[in-house]
PDB file of C-alpha atoms in Angstrom:
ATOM      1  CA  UNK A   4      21.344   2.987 -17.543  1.00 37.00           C
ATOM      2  CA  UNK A   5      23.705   5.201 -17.024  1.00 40.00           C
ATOM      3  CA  UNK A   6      26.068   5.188 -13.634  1.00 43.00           C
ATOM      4  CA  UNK A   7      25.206   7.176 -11.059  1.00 44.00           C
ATOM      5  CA  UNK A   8      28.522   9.176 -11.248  1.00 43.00           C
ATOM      6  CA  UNK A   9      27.528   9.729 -15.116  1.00 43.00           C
ATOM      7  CA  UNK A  10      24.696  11.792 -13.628  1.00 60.00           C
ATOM      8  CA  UNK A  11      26.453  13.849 -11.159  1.00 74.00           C
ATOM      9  CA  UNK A  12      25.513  17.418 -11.829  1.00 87.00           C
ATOM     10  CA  UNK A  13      27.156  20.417  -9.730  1.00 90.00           C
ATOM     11  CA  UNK A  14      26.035  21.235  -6.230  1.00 93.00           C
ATOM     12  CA  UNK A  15      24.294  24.378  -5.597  1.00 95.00           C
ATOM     13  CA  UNK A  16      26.029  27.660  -5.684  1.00 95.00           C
ATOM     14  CA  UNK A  17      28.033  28.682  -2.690  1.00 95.00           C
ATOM     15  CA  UNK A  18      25.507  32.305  -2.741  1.00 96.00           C
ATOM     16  CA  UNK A  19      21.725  29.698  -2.511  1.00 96.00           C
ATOM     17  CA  UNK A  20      23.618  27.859   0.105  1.00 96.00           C
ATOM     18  CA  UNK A  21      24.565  30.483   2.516  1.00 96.00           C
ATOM     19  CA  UNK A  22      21.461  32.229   1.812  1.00 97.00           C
ATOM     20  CA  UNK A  23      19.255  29.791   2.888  1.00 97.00           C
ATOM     21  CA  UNK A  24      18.097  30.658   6.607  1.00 96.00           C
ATOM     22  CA  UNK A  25      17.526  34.206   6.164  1.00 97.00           C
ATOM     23  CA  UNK A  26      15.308  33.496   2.635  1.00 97.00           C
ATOM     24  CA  UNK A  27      13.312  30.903   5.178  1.00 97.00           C
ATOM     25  CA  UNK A  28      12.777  33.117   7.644  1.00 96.00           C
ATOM     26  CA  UNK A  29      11.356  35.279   4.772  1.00 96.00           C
ATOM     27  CA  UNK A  30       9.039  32.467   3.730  1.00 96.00           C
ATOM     28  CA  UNK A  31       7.580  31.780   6.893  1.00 95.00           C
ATOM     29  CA  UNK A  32       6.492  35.263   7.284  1.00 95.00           C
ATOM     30  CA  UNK A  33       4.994  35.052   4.046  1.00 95.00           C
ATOM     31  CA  UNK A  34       3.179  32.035   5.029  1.00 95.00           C
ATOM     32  CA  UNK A  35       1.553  33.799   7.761  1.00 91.00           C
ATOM     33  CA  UNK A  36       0.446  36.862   5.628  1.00 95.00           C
ATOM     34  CA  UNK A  37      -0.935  34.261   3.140  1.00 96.00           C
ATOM     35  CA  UNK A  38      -3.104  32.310   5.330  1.00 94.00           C
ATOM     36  CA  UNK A  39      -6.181  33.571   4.419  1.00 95.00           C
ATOM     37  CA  UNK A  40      -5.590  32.723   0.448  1.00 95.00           C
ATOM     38  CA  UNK A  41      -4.490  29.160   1.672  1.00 96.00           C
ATOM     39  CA  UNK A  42      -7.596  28.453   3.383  1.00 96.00           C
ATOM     40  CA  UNK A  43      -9.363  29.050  -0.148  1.00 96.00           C
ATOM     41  CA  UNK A  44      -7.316  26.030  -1.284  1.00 96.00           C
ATOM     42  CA  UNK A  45      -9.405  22.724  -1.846  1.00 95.00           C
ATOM     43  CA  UNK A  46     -10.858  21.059   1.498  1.00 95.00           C
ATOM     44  CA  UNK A  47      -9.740  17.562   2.692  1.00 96.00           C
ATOM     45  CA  UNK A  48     -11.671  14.746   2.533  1.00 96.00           C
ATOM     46  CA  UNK A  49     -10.192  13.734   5.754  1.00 96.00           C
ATOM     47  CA  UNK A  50      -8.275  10.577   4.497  1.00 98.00           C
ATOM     48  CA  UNK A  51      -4.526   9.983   6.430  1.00 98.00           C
ATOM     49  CA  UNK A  52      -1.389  11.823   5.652  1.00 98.00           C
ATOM     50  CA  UNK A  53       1.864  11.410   7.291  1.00 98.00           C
ATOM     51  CA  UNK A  54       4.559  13.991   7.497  1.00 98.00           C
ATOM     52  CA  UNK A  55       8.045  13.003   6.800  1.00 98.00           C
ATOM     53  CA  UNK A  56      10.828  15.888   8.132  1.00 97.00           C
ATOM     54  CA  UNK A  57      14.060  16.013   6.252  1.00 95.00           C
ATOM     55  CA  UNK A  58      17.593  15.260   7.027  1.00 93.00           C
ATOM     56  CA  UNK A  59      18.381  16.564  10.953  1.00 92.00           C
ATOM     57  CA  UNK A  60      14.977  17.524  11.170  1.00 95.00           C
ATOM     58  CA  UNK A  61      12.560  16.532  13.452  1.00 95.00           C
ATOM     59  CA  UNK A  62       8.340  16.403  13.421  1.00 95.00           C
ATOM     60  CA  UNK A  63       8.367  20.645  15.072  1.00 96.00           C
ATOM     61  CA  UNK A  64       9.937  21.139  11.322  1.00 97.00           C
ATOM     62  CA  UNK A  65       6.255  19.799  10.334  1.00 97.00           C
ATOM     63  CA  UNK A  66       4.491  21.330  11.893  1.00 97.00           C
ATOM     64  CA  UNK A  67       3.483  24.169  10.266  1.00 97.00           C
ATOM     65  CA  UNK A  68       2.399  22.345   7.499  1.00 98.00           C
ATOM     66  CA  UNK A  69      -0.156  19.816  10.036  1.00 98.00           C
ATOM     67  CA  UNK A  70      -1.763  22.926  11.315  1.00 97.00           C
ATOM     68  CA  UNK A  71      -2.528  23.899   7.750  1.00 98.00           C
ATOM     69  CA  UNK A  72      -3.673  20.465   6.485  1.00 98.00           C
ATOM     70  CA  UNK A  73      -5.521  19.745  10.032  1.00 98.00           C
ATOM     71  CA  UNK A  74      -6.984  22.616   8.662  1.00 97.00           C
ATOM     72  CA  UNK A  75      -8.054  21.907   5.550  1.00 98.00           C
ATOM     73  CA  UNK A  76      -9.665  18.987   6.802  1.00 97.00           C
ATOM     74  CA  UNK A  77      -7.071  16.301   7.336  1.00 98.00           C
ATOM     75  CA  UNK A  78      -5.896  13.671   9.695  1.00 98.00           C
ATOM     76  CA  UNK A  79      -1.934  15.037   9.693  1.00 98.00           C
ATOM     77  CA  UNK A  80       0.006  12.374  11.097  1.00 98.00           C
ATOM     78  CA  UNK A  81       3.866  13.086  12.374  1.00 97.00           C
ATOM     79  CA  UNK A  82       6.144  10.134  12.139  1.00 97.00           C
ATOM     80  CA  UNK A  83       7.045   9.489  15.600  1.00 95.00           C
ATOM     81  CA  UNK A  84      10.505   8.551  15.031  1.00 95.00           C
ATOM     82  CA  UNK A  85      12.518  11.144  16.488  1.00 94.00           C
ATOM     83  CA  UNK A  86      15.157  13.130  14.388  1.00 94.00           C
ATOM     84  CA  UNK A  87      15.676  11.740  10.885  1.00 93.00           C
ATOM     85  CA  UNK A  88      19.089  10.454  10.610  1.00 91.00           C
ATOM     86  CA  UNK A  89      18.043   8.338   8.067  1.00 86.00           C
ATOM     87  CA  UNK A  90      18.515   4.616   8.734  1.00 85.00           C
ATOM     88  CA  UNK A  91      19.271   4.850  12.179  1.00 82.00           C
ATOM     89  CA  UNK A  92      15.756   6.412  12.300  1.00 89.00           C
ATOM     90  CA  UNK A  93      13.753   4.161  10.668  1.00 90.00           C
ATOM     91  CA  UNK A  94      15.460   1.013  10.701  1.00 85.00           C
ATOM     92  CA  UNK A  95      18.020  -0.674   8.812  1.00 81.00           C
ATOM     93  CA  UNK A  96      15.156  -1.785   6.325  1.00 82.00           C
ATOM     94  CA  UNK A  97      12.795   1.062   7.667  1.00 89.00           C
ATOM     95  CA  UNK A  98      11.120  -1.216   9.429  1.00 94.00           C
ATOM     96  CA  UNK A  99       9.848   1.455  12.000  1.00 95.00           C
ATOM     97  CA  UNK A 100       8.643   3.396   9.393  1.00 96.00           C
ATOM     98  CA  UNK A 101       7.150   0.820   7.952  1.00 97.00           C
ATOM     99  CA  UNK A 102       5.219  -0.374  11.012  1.00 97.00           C
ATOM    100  CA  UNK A 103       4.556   3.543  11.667  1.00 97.00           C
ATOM    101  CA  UNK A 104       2.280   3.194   8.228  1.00 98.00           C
ATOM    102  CA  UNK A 105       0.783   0.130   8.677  1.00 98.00           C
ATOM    103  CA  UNK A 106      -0.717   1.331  11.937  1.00 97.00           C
ATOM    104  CA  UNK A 107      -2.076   4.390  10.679  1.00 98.00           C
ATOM    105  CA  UNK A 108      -3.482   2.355   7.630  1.00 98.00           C
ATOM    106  CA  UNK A 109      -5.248   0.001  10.277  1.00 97.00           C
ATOM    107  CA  UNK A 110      -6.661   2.684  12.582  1.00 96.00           C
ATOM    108  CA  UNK A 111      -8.195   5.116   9.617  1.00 96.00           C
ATOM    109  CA  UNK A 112      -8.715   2.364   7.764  1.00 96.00           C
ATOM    110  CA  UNK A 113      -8.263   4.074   4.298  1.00 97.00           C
ATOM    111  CA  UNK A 114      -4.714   4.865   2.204  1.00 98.00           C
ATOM    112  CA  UNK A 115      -2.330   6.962   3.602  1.00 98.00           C
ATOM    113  CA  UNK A 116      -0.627  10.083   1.832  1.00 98.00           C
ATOM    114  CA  UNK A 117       2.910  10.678   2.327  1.00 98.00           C
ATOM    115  CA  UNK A 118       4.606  13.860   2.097  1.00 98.00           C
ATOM    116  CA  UNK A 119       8.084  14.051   2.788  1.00 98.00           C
ATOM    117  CA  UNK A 120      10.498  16.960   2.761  1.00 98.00           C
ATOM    118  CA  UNK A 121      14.035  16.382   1.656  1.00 96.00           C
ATOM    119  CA  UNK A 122      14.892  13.358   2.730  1.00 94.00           C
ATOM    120  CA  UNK A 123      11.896  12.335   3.737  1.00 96.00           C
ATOM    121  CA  UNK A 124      10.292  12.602   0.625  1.00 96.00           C
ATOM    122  CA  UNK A 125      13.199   9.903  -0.222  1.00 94.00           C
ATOM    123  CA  UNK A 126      11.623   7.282   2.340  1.00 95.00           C
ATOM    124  CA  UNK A 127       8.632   8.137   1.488  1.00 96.00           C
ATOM    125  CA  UNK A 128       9.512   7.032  -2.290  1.00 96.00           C
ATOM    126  CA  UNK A 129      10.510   3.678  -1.055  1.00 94.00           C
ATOM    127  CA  UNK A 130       8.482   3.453   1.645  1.00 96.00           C
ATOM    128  CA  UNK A 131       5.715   3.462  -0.774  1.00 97.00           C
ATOM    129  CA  UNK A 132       6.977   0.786  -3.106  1.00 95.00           C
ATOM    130  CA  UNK A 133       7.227  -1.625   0.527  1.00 94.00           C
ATOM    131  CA  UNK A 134       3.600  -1.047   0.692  1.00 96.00           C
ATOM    132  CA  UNK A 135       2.156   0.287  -2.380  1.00 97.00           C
ATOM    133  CA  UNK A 136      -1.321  -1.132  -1.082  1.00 97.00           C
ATOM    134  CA  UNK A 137      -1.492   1.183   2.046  1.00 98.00           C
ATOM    135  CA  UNK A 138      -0.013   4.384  -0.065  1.00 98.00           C
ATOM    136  CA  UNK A 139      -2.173   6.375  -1.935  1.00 98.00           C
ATOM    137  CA  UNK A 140      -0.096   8.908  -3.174  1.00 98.00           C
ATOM    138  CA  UNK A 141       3.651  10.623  -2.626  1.00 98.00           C
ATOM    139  CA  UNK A 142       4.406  13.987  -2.481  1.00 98.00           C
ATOM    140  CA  UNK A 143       7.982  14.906  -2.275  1.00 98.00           C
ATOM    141  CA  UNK A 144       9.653  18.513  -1.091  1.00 98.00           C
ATOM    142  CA  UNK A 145      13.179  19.340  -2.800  1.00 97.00           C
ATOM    143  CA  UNK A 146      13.961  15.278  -1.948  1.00 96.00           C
ATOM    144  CA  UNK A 147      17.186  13.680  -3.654  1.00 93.00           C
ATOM    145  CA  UNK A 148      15.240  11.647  -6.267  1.00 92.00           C
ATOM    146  CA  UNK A 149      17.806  11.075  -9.348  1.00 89.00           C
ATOM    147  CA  UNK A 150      21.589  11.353  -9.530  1.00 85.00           C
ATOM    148  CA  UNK A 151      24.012  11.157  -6.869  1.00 83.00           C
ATOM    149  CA  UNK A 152      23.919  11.884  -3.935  1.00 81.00           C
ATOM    150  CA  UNK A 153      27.119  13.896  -3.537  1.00 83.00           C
ATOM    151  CA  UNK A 154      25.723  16.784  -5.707  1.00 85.00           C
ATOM    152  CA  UNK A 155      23.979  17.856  -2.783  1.00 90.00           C
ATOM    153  CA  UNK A 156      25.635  20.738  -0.153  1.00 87.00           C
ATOM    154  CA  UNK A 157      25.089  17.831   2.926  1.00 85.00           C
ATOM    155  CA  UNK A 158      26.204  14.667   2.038  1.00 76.00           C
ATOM    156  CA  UNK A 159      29.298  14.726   4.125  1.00 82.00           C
ATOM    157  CA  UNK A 160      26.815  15.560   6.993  1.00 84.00           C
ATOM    158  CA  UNK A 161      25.116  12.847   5.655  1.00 76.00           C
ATOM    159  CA  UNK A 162      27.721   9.978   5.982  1.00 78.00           C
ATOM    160  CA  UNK A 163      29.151  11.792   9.408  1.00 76.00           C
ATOM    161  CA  UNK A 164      25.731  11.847  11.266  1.00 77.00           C
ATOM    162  CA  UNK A 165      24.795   8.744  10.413  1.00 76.00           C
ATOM    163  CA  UNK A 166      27.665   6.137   9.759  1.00 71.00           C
ATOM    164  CA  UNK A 167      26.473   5.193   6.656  1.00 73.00           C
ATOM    165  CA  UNK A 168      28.672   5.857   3.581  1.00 75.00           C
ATOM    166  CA  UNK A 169      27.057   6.845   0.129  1.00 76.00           C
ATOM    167  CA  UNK A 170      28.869   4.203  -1.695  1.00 76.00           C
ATOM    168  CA  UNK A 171      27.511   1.444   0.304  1.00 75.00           C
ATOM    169  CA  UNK A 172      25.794  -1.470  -1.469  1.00 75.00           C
ATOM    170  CA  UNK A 173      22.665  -0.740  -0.003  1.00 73.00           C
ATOM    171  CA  UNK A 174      22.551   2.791  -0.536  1.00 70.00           C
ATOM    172  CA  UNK A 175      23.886   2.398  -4.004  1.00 68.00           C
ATOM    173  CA  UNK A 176      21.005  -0.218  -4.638  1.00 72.00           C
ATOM    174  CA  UNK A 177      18.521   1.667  -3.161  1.00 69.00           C
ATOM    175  CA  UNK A 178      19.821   4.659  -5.200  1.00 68.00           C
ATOM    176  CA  UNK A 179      19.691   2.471  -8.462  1.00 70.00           C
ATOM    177  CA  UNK A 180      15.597   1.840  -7.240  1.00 74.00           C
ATOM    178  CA  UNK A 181      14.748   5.282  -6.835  1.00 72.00           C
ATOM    179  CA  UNK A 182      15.652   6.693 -10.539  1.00 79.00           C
ATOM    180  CA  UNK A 183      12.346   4.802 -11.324  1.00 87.00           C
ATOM    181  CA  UNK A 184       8.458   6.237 -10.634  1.00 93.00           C
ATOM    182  CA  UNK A 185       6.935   5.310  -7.173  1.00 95.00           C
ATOM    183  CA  UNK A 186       4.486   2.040  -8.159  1.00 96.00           C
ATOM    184  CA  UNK A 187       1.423   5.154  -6.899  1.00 97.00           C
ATOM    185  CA  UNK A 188       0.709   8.301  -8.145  1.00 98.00           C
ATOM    186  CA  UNK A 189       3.961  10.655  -7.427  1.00 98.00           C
ATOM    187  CA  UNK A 190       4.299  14.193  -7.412  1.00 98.00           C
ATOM    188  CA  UNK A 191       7.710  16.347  -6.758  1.00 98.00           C
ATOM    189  CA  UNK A 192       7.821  19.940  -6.112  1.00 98.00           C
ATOM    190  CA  UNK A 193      11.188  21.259  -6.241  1.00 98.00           C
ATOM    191  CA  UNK A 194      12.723  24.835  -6.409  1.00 98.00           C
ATOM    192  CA  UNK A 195      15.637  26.316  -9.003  1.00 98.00           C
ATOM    193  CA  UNK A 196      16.482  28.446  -6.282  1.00 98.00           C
ATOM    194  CA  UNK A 197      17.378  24.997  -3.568  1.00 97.00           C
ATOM    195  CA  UNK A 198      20.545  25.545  -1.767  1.00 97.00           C
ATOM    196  CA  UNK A 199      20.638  21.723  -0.649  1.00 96.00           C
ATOM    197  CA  UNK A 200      19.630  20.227  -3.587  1.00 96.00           C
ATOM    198  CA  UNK A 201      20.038  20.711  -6.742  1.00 96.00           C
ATOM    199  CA  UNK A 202      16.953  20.846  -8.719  1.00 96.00           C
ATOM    200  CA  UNK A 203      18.072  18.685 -11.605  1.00 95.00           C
ATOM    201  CA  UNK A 204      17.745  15.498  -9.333  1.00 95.00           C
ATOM    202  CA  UNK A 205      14.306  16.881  -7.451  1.00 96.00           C
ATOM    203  CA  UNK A 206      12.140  16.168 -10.294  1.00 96.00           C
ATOM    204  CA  UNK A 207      10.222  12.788 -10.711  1.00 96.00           C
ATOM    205  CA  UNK A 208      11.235  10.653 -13.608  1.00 95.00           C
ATOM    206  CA  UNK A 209       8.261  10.612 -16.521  1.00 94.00           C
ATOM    207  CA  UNK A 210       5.629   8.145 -16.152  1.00 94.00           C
ATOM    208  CA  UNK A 211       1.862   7.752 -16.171  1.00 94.00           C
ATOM    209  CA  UNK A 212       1.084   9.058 -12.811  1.00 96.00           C
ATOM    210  CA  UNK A 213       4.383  11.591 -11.923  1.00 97.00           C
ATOM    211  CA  UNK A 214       4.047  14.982 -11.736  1.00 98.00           C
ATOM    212  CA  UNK A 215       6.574  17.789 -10.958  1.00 98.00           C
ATOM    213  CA  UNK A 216       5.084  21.041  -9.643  1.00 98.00           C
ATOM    214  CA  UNK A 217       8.265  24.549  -9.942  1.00 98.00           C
ATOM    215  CA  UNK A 218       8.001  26.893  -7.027  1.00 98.00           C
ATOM    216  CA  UNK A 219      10.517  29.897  -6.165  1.00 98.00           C
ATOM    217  CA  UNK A 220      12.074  29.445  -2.490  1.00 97.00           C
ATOM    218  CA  UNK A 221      14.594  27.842  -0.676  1.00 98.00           C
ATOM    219  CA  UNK A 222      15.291  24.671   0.522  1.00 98.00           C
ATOM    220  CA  UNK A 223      14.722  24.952   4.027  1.00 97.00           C
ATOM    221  CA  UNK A 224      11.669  26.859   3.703  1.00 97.00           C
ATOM    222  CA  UNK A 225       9.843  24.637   1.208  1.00 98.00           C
ATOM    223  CA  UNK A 226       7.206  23.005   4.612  1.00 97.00           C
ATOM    224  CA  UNK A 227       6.075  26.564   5.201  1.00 97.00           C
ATOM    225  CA  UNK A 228       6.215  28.041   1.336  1.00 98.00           C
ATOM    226  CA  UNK A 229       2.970  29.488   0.711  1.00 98.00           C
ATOM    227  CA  UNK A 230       3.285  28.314  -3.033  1.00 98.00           C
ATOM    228  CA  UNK A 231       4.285  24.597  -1.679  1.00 98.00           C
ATOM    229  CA  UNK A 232       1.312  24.622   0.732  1.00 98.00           C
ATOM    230  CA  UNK A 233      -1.304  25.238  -1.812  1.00 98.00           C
ATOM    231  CA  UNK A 234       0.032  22.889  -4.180  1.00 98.00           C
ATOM    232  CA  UNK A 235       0.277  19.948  -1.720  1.00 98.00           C
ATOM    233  CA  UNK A 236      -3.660  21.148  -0.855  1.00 98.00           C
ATOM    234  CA  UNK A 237      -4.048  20.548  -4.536  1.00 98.00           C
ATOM    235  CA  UNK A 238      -2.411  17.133  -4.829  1.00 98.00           C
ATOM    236  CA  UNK A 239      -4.079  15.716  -1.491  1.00 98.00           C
ATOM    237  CA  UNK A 240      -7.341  17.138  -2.733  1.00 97.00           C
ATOM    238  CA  UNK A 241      -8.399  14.393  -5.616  1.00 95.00           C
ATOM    239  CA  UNK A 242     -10.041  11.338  -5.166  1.00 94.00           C
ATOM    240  CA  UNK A 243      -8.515   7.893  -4.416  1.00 93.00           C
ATOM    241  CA  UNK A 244      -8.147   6.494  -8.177  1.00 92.00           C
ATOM    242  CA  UNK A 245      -8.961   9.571  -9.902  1.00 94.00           C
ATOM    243  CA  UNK A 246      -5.455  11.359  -9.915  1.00 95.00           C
ATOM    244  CA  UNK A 247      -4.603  14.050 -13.012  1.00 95.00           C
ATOM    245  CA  UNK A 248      -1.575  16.375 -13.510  1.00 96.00           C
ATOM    246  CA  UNK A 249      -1.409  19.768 -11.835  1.00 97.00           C
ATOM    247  CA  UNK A 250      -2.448  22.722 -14.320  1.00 95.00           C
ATOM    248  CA  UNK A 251      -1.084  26.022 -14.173  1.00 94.00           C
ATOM    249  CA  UNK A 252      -4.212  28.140 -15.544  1.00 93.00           C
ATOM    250  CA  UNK A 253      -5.558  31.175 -13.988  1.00 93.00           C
ATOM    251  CA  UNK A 254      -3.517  32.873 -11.461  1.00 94.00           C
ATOM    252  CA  UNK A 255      -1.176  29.931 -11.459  1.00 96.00           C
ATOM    253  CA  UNK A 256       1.014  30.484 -14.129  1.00 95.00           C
ATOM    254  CA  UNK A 257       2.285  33.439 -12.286  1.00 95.00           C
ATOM    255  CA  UNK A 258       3.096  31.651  -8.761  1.00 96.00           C
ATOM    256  CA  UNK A 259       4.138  28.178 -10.208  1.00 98.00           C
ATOM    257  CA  UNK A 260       6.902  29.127 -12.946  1.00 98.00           C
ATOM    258  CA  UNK A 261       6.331  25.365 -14.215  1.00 97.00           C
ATOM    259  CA  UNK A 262       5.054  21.997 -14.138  1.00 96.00           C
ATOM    260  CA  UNK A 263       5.291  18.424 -15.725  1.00 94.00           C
ATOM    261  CA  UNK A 264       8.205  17.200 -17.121  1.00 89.00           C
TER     262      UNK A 264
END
């Protein structure tokens, strides 16, 4: 495999990063106007899905998208763990997030769902592979899947806000992990158009049961995109053991510019 520095590919344009708030802002509105097409998206079976913010963030950033998959018919889970500042969050070995899944596995009793924005969708990735038994699938938002990390816009932020350094063993190792498909069905939707990330390390590595899903928008607005929403409606929506590829026929092709690999 190649190093990790071998992959680095250039951060996002200066123009997508400052631009991000205001094209958020933008997106939430759009959210709002869209809800009644949204609530034509595929009902819930009502199986467990927990919400993983991204990097800073905490569960209000979530939000938006519980109401919507409460919804739907749902039980939308925050993660209970305050702001994520990554390890300090969830542990050292994510312990806390770890027990956080294991007791929503033992009171529903089924598989839990993950969907993680940004970093979140990150732990999510290896939360699943702790417990690949209790996971039934991972959907990831604009996450840093491939590559390294320092292509992103944040990861000085990163190392300053939470005293952990990029070229750390652990990170490095855990880094090394995550250019390999989740051991459960994996899906990534990721935007050319990110101002955090860039979208050549968003995308889930090929495999039996990966998926990546194109949608126009920003980084920061990707848990209240209408185009995100409906898609993670779609992924959530098949049955335990029975997951396929997302298709862009119909009216898709126009509001997802891509999908697979």
């Amino acid at each position: 495999m190649a190093s990790l520095a071998a992959q680095r590919v250039s951060p996002p344009s200066l123009f997508l990063a400052m631009s991000e708030f205001p094209r958020a802002i933008a997106e939430f509105g759009w959210m709002t106007l869209a809800t009644p097409w949204l609530m034509q998206a595929p009902q819930g079976d009502g199986h467990p899905v927990l919400l993983l913010p991204g990097f800073m963030a905490t569960e209000v950033s979530m939000r938006p998208m519980q109401t919507y998959l409460t919804g739907l018919g749902y039980q939308a889970y925050h993660w209970q763990l305050g702001r994520n500042l990554g390890p300090s969050a969830i542990g050292p070995n994510g312990e806390r997030l770890i027990k956080r899944l294991e007791r929503i596995f033992h009171e529903s009793g089924e598989k839990v769902s993950l969907v993680g924005w940004s970093l979140g969708g990150t732990l999510a990735r290896q939360l699943s592979r702790s417990r690949p038994d209790m996971v039934r699938q991972v959907i990831s938002l604009g996450s840093p899947i491939t590559g390294c990390p320092k292509s992103t816009t944040v990861w000085r932020a990163y190392e300053w806000m939470t005293w952990q350094r990029i070229d750390d063993p652990n990170i490095q190792a855990q880094l090394a992990e995550s250019q390999f498909v989740p051991p459960v069905p994996a899906t990534a939707i990721w935007s050319r158009q990110d101002g955090i990330v860039p979208w050549e390390n968003s995308q889930e590595p090929q495999g039996p049961h990966s998926d990546n899903i194109e949608v126009n928008g920003s980084h920061c607005g990707l848990g209240h995109n209408p185009a995100v929403l409906w898609a993670v409606a779609d992924r959530l929506a098949q049955a335990d053991g029975e997951w396929q590829p997302f298709e862009r026929k119909g009216w898709r092709w126009m509001v997802y510019p891509s999908a697979g690999h």
